[in-house]
PDB file of C-alpha atoms in Angstrom:
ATOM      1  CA  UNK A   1      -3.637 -17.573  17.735  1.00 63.00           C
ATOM      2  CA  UNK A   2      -7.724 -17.093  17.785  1.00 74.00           C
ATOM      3  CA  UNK A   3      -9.376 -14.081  18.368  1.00 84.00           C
ATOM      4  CA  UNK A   4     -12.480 -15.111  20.011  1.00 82.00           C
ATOM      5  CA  UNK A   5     -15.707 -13.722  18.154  1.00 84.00           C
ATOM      6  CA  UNK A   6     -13.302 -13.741  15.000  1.00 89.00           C
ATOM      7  CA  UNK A   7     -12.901 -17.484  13.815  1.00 88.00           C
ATOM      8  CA  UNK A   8     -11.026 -16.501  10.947  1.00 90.00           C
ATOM      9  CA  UNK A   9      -9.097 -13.749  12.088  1.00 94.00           C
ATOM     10  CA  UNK A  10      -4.895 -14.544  12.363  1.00 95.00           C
ATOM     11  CA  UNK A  11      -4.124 -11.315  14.671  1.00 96.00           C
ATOM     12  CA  UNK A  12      -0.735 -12.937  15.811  1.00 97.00           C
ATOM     13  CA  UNK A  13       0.406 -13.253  12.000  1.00 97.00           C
ATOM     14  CA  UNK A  14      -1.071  -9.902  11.079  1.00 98.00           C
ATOM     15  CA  UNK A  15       0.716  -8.156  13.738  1.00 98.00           C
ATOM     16  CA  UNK A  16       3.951 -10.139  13.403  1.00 98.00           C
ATOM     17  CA  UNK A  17       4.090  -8.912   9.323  1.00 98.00           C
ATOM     18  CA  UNK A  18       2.677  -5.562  10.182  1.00 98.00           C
ATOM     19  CA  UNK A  19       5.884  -5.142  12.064  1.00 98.00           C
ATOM     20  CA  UNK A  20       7.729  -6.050   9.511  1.00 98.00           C
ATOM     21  CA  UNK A  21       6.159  -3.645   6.744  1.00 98.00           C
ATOM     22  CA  UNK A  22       6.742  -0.781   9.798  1.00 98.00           C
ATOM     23  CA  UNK A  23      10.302  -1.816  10.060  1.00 98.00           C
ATOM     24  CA  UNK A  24      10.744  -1.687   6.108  1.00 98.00           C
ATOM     25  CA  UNK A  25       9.377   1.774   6.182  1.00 98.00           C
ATOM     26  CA  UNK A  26      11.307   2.376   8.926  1.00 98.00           C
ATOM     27  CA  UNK A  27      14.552   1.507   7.172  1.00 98.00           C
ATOM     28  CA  UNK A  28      13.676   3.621   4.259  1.00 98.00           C
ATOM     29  CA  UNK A  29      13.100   6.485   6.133  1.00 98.00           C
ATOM     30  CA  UNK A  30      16.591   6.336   8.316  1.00 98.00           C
ATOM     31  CA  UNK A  31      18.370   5.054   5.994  1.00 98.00           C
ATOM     32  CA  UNK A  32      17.443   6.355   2.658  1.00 97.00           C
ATOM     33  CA  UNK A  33      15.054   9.496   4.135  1.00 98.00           C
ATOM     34  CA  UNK A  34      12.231   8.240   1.891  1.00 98.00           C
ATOM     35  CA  UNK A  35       8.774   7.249   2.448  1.00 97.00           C
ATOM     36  CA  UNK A  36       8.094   3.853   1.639  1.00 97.00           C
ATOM     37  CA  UNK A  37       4.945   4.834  -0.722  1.00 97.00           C
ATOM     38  CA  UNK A  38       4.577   1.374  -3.203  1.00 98.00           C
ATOM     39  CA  UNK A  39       2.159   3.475  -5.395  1.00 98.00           C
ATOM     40  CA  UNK A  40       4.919   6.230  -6.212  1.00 97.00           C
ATOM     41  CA  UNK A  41       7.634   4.064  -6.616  1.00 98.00           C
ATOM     42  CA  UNK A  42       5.694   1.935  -8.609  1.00 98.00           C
ATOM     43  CA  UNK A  43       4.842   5.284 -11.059  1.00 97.00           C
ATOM     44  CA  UNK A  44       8.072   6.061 -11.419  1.00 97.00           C
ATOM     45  CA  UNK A  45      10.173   2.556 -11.769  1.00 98.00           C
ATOM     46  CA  UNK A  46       7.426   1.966 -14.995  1.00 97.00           C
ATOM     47  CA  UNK A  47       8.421   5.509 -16.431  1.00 96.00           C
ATOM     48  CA  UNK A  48       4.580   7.029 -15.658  1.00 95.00           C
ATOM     49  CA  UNK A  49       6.407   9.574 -13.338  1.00 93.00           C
ATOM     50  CA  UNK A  50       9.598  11.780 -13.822  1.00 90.00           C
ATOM     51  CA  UNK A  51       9.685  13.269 -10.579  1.00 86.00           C
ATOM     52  CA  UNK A  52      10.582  12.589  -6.956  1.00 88.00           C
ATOM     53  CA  UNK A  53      12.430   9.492  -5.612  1.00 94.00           C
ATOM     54  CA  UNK A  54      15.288   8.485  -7.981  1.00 96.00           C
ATOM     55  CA  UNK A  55      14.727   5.209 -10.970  1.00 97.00           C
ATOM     56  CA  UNK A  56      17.092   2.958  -9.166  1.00 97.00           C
ATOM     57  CA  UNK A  57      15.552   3.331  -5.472  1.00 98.00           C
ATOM     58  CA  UNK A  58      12.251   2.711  -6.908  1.00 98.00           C
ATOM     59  CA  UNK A  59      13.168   0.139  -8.667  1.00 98.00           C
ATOM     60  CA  UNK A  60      15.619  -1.629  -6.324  1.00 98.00           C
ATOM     61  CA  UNK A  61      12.332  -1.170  -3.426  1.00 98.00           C
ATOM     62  CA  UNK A  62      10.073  -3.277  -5.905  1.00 98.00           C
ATOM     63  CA  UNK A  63      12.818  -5.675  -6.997  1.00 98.00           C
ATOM     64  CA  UNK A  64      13.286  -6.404  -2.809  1.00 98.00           C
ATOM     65  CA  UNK A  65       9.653  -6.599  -2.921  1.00 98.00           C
ATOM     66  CA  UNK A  66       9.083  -9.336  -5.140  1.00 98.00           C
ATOM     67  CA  UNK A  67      12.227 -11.106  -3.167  1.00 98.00           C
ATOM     68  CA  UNK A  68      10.526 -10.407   0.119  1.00 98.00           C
ATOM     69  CA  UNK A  69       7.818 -12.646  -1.100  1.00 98.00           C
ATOM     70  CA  UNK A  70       9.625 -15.625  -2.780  1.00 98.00           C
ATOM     71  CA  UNK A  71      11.163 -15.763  -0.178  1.00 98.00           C
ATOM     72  CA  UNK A  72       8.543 -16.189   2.061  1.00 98.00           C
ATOM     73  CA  UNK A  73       7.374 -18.480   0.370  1.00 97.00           C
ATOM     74  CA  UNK A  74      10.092 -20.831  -0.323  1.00 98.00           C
ATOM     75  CA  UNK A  75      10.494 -20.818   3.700  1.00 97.00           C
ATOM     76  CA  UNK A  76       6.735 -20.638   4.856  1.00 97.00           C
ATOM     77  CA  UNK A  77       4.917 -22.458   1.821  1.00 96.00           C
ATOM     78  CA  UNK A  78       1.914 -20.834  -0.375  1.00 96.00           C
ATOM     79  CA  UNK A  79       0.820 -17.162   0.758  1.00 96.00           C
ATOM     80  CA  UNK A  80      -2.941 -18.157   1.170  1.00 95.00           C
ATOM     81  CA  UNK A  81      -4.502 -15.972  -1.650  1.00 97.00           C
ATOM     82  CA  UNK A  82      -8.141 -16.453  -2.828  1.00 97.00           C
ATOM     83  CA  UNK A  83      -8.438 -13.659  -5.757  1.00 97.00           C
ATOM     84  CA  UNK A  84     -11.812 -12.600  -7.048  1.00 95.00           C
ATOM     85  CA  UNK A  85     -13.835 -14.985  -9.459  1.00 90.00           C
ATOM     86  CA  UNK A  86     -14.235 -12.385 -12.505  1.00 91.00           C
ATOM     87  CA  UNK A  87     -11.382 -10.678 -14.115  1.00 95.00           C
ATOM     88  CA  UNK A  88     -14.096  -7.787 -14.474  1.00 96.00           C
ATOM     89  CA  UNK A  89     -13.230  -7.302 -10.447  1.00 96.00           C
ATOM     90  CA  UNK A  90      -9.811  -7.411 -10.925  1.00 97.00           C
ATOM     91  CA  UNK A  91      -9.759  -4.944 -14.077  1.00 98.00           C
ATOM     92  CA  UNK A  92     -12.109  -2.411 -12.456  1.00 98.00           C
ATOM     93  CA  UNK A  93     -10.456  -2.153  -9.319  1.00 98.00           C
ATOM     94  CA  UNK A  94      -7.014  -2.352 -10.710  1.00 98.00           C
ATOM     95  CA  UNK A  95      -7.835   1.037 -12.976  1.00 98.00           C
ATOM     96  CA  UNK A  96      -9.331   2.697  -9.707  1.00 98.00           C
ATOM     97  CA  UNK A  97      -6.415   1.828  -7.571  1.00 98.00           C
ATOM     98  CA  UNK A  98      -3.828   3.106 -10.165  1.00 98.00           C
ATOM     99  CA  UNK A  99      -5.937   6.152 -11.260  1.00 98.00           C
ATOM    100  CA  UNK A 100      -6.812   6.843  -7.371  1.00 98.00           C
ATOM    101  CA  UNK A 101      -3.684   6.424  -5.936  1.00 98.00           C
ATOM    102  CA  UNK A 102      -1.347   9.196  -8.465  1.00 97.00           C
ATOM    103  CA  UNK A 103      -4.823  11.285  -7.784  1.00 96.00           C
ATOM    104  CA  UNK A 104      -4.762  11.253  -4.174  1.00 97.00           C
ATOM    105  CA  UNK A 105      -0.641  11.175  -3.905  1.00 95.00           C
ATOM    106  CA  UNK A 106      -0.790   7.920  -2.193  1.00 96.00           C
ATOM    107  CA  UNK A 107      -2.243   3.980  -1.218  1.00 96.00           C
ATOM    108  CA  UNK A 108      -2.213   2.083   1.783  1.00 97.00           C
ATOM    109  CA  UNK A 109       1.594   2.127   1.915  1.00 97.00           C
ATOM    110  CA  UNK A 110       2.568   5.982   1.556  1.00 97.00           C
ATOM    111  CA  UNK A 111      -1.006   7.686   3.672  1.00 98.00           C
ATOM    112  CA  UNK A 112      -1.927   4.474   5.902  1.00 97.00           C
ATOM    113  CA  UNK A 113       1.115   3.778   7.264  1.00 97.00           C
ATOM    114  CA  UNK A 114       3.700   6.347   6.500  1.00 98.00           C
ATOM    115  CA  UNK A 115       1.434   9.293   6.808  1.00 98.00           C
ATOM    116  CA  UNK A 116      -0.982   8.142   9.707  1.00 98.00           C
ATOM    117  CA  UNK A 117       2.197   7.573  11.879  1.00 98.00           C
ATOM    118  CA  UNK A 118       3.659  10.671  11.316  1.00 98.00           C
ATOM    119  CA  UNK A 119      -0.046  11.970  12.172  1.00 97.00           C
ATOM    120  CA  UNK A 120       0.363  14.239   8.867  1.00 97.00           C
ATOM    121  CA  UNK A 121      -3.494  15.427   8.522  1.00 97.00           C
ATOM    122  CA  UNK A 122      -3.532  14.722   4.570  1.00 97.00           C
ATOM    123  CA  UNK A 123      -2.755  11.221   4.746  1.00 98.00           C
ATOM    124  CA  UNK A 124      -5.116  10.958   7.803  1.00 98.00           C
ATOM    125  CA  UNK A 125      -8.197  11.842   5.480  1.00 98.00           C
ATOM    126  CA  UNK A 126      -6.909   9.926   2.769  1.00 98.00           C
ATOM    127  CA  UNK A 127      -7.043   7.061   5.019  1.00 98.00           C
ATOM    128  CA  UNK A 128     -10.089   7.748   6.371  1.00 98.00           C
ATOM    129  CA  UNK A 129     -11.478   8.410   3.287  1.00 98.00           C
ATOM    130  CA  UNK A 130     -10.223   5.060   1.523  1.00 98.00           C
ATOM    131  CA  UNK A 131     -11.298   2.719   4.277  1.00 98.00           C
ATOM    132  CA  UNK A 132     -15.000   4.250   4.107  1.00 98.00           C
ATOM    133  CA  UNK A 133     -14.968   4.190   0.393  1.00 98.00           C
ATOM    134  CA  UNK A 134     -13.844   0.392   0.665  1.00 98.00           C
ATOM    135  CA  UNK A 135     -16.791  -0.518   3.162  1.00 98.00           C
ATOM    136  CA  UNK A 136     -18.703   1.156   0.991  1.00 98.00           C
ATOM    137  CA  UNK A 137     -17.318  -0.892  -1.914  1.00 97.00           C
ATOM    138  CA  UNK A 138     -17.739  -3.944  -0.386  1.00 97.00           C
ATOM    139  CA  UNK A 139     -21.372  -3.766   1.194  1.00 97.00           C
ATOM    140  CA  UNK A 140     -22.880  -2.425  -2.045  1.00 96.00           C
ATOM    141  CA  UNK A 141     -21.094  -5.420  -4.356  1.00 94.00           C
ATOM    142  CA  UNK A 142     -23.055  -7.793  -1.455  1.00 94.00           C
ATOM    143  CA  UNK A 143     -26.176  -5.803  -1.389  1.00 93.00           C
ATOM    144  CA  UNK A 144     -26.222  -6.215  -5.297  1.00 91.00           C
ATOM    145  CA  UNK A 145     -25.320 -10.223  -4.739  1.00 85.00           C
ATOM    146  CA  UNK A 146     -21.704  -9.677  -6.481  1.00 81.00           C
ATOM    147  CA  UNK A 147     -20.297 -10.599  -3.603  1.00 79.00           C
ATOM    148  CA  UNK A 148     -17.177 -13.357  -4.097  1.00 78.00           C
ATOM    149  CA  UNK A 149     -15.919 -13.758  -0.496  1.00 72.00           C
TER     150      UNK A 149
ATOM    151  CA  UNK B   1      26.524   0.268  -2.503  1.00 79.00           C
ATOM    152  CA  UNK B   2      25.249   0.424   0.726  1.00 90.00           C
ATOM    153  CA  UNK B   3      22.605   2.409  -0.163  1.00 95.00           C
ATOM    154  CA  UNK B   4      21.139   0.053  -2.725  1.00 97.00           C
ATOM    155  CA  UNK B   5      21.477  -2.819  -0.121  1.00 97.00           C
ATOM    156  CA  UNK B   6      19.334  -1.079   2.242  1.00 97.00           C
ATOM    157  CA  UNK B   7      17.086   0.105  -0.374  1.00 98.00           C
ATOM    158  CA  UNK B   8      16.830  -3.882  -1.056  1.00 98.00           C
ATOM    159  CA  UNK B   9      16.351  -5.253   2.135  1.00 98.00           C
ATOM    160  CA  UNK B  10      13.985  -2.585   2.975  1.00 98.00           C
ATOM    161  CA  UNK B  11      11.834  -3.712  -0.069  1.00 98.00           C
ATOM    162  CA  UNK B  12      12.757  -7.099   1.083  1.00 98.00           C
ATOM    163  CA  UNK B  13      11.375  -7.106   4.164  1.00 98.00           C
ATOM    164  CA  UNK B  14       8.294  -5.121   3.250  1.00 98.00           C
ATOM    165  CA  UNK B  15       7.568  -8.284   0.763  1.00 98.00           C
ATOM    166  CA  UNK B  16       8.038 -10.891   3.376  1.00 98.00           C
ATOM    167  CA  UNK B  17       5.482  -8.486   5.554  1.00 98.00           C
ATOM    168  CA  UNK B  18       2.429  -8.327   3.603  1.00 98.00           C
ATOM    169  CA  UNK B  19       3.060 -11.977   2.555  1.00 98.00           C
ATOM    170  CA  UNK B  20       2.752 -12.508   6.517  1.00 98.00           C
ATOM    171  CA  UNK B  21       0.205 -10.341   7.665  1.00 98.00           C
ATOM    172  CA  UNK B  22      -3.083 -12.067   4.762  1.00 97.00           C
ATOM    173  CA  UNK B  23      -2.380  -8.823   2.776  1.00 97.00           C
ATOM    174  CA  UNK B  24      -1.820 -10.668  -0.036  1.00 98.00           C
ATOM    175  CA  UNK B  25      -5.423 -12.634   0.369  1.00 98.00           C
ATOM    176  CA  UNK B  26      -7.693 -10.412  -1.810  1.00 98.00           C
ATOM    177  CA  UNK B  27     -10.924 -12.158   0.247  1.00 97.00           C
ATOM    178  CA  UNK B  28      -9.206 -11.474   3.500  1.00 97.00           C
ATOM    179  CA  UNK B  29      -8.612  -7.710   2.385  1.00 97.00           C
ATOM    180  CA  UNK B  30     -12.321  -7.812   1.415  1.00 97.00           C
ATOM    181  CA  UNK B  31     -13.074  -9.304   5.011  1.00 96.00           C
ATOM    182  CA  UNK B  32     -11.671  -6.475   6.951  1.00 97.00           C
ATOM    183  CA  UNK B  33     -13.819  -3.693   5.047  1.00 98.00           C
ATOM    184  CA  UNK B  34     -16.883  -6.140   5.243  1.00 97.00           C
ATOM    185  CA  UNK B  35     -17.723  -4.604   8.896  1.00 95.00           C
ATOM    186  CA  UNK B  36     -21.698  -4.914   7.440  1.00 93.00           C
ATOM    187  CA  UNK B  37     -20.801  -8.641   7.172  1.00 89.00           C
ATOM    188  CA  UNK B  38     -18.659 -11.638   8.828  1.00 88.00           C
ATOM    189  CA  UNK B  39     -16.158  -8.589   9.371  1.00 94.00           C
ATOM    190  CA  UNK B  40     -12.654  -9.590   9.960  1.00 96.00           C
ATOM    191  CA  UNK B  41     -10.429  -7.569  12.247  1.00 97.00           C
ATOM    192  CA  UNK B  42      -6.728  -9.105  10.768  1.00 97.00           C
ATOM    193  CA  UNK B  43      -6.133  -6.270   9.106  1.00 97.00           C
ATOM    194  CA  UNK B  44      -6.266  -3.936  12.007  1.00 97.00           C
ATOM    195  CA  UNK B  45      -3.739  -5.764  13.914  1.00 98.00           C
ATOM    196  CA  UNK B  46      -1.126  -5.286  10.463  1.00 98.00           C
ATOM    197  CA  UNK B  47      -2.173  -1.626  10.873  1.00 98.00           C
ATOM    198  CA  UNK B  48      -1.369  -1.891  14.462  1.00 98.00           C
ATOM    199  CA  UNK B  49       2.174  -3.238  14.060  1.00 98.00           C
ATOM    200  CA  UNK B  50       3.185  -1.049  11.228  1.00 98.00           C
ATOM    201  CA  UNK B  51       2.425   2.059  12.429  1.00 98.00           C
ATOM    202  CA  UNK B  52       4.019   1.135  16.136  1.00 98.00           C
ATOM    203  CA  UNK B  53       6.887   0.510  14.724  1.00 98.00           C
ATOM    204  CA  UNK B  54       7.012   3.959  12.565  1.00 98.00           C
ATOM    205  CA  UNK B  55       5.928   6.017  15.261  1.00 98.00           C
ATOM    206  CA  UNK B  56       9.153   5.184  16.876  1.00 98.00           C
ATOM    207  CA  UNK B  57      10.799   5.989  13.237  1.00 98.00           C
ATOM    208  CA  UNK B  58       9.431   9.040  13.145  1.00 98.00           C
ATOM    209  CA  UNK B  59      10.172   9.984  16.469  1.00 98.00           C
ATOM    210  CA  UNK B  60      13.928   8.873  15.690  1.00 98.00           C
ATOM    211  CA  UNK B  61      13.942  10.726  12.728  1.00 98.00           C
ATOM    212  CA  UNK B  62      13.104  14.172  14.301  1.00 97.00           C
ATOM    213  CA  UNK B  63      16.281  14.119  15.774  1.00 98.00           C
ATOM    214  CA  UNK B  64      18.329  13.434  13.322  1.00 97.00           C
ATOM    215  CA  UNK B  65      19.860  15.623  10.955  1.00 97.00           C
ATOM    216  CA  UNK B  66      20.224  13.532   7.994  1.00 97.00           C
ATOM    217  CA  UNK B  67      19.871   9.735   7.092  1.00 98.00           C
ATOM    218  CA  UNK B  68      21.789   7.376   7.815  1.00 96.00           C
ATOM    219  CA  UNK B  69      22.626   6.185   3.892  1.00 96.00           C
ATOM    220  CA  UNK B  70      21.535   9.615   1.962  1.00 96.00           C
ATOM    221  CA  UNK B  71      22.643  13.136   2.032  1.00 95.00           C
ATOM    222  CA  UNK B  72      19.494  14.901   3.285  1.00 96.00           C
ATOM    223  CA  UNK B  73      15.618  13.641   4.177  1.00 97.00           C
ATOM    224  CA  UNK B  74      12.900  14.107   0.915  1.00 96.00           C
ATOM    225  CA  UNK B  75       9.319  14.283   2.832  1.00 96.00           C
ATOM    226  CA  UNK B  76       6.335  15.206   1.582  1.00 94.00           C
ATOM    227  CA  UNK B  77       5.834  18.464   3.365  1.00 91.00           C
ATOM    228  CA  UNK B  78       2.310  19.301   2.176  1.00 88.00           C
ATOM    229  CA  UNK B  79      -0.575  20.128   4.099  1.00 87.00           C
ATOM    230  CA  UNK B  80      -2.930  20.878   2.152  1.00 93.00           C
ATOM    231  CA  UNK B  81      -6.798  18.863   1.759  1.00 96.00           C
ATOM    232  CA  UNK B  82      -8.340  19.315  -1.367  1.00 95.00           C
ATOM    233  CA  UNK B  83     -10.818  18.044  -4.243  1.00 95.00           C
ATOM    234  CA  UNK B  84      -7.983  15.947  -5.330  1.00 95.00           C
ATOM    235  CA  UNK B  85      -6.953  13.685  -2.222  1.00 97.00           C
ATOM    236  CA  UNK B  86     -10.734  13.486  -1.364  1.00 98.00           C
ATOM    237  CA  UNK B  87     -11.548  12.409  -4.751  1.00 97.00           C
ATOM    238  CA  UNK B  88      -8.357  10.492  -5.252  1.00 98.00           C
ATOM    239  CA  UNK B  89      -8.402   8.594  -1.924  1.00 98.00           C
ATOM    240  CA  UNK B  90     -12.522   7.923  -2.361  1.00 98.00           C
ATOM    241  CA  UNK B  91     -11.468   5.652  -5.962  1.00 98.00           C
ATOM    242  CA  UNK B  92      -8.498   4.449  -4.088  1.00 98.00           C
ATOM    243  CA  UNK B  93     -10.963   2.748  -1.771  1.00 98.00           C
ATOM    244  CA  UNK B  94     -13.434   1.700  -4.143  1.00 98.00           C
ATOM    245  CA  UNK B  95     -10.445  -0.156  -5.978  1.00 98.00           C
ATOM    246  CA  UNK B  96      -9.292  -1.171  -3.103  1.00 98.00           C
ATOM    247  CA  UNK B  97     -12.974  -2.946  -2.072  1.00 97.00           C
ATOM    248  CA  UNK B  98     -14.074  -4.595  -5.589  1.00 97.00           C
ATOM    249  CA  UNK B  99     -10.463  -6.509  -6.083  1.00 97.00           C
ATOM    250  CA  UNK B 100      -9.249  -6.749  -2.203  1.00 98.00           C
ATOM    251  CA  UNK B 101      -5.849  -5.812  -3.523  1.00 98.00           C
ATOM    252  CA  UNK B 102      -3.866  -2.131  -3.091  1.00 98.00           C
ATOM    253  CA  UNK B 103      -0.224  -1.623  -5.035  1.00 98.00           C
ATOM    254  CA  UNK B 104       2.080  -3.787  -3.071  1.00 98.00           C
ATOM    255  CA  UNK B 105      -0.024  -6.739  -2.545  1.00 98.00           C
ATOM    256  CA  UNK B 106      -0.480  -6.771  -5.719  1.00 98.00           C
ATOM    257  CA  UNK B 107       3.005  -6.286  -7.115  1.00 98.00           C
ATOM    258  CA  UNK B 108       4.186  -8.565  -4.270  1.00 98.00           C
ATOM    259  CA  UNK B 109       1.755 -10.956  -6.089  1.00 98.00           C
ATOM    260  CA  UNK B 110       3.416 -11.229  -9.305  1.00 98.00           C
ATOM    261  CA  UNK B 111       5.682 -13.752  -8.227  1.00 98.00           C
ATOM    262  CA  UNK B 112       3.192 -15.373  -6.294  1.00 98.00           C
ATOM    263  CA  UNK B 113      -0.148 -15.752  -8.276  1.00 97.00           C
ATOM    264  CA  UNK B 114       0.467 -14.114 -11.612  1.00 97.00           C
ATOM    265  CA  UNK B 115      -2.096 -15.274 -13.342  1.00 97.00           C
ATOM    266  CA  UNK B 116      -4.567 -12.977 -11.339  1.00 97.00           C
ATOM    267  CA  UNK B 117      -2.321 -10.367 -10.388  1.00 98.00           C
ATOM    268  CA  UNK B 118      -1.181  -9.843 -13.592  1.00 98.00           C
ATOM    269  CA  UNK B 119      -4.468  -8.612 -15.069  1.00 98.00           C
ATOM    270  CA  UNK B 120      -4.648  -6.549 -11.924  1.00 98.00           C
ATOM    271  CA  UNK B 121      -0.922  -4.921 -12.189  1.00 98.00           C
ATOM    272  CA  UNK B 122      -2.098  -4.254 -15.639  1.00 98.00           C
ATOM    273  CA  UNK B 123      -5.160  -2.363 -15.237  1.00 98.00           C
ATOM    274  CA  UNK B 124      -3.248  -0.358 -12.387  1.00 98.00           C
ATOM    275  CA  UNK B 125      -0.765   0.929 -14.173  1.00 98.00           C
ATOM    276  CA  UNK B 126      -3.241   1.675 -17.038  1.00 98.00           C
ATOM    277  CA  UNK B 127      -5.075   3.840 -14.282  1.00 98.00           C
ATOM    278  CA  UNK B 128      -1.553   5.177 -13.033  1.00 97.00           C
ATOM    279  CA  UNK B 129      -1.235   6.344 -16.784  1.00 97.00           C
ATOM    280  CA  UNK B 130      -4.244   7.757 -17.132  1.00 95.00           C
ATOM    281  CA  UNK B 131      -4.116  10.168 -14.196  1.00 90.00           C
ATOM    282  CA  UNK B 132      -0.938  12.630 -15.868  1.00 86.00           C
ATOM    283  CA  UNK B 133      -3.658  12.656 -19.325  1.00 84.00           C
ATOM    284  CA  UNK B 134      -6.262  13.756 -17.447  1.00 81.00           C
ATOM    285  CA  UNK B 135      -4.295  16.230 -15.801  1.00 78.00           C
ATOM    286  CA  UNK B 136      -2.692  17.870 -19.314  1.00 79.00           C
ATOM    287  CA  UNK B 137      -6.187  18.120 -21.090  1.00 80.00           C
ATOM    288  CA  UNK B 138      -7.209  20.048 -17.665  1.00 74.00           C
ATOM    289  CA  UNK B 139      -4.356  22.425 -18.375  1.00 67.00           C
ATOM    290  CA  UNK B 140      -4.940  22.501 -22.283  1.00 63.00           C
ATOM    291  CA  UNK B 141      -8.666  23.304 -21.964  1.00 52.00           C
TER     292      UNK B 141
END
């Protein structure tokens, strides 16, 4: 499906998988009374937090996540993925996502979808605030000419 | 038992998601925050469908007691906006901008395209680490 205006926009694709993230969070918070929040779980499965949702959920969640994908894959071919051209991106952003995320309790996952749908008013700033800091990001890395997409 | 299979195919699913939705393409990530540039709405519509579908969650889950595979419900129940969400969430999105990857697209990625994810993962959980330092030398000082 086209969007016109937006030649390389996929909003019947986007939609169809952001369904499917809702229903996973969905299923973690009726079934298991959790919130689905990838940056948490992935803090405590690696040992870097004590607290909060048990070793095995977190765990088990990114195990299922790695599956979710392979198996994707292996029915729908290569995830189209064109990664940035420097490691120097990938390294710098990597240490402000990590550093960012146990800062501000959260990432896309836990504030953006979690949070925003429960309307809970700290993961509605956090959301705002990320998504202005990211056009921010991005328009200053093109106004300097590092631009890579 | 049951528990852990819906813990799986919760994580499952979520995987299979974000490989559908162009999560998982750092340039299409980059795309959607690029509204100064050839902006691309995609991600919007991933937004769209994932919080539909938890607003009915939540509404579900404010009427029951308990879930369906645990004893009781652990929510964040803060409410609280301070120096550390703004600050947090601000590097969050400057991350998030520069690689066009957030946690789960990225760990998701790891079985996909390790050779750039990895260094990515890496550096995360290098930041993840860093954050509980920073906060004991605050407490020391």
């Amino acid at each position: 499906m086209l969007l016109s205006g937006f030649p390389a926009a996929q909003p019947a694709a986007g939609f169809a998988g952001g369904l499917l993230i809702g229903l996973a969070a969905a299923l973690m918070l009726l079934g298991i009374g959790r919130i689905a929040g990838i940056s948490g779980m992935t803090a405590r499965a690696t040992g870097l937090e004590r607290g909060g949702t048990p070793w095995a959920t977190a765990a088990l969640f990114l195990i299922g996540l790695l599956l979710g994908a392979a198996i994707f894959e292996t029915v729908a071919g290569p995830v189209e993925a064109r990664f940035p051209p420097h490691i120097g991106w990938l390294l710098a952003g990597g240490v402000l996502v990590g550093f960012g995320a146990r800062l501000g309790s959260g990432c896309t996952s836990g504030h953006g979808v979690c949070g925003v749908s429960r309307l809970s008013r700290r993961s509605l700033v956090a959301t705002a605030i990320f998504m202005a800091s990211g056009i921010a990001s991005v328009a200053l890395v093109n106004a300097l000419g590092g631009g890579w997409s | 038992m049951r528990k852990a299979a819906l813990i799986m195919l919760s994580g499952t699913l979520f995987g299979a998601g974000l490989a559908l939705s162009g999560m998982m393409d750092p340039a299409r990530v980059r795309g959607f925050l690029d509204i100064f540039g050839g902006w691309d709405p995609t991600l919007g519509f991933v937004m769209a469908g994932a919080i539909a579908v938890m607003g009915i969650a939540w509404w579900v889950q404010r009427r029951m007691s308990a879930p369906i595979a645990n004893a009781t419900f652990h929510l964040p129940d803060t409410q609280r906006i301070d120096g550390r969400l703004i600050l947090g969430a601000a590097l969050f999105g400057a991350g998030w901008g520069l690689a066009g990857l957030c946690p789960g697209p990225a760990i998701a990625s790891l079985i996909t395209n390790i050779v750039p994810a990895a260094p990515f993962v890496a550096a995360m959980l290098a930041g993840m680490a860093l954050f509980p330092l920073i906060e004991r030398c605050k407490g020391a000082s």
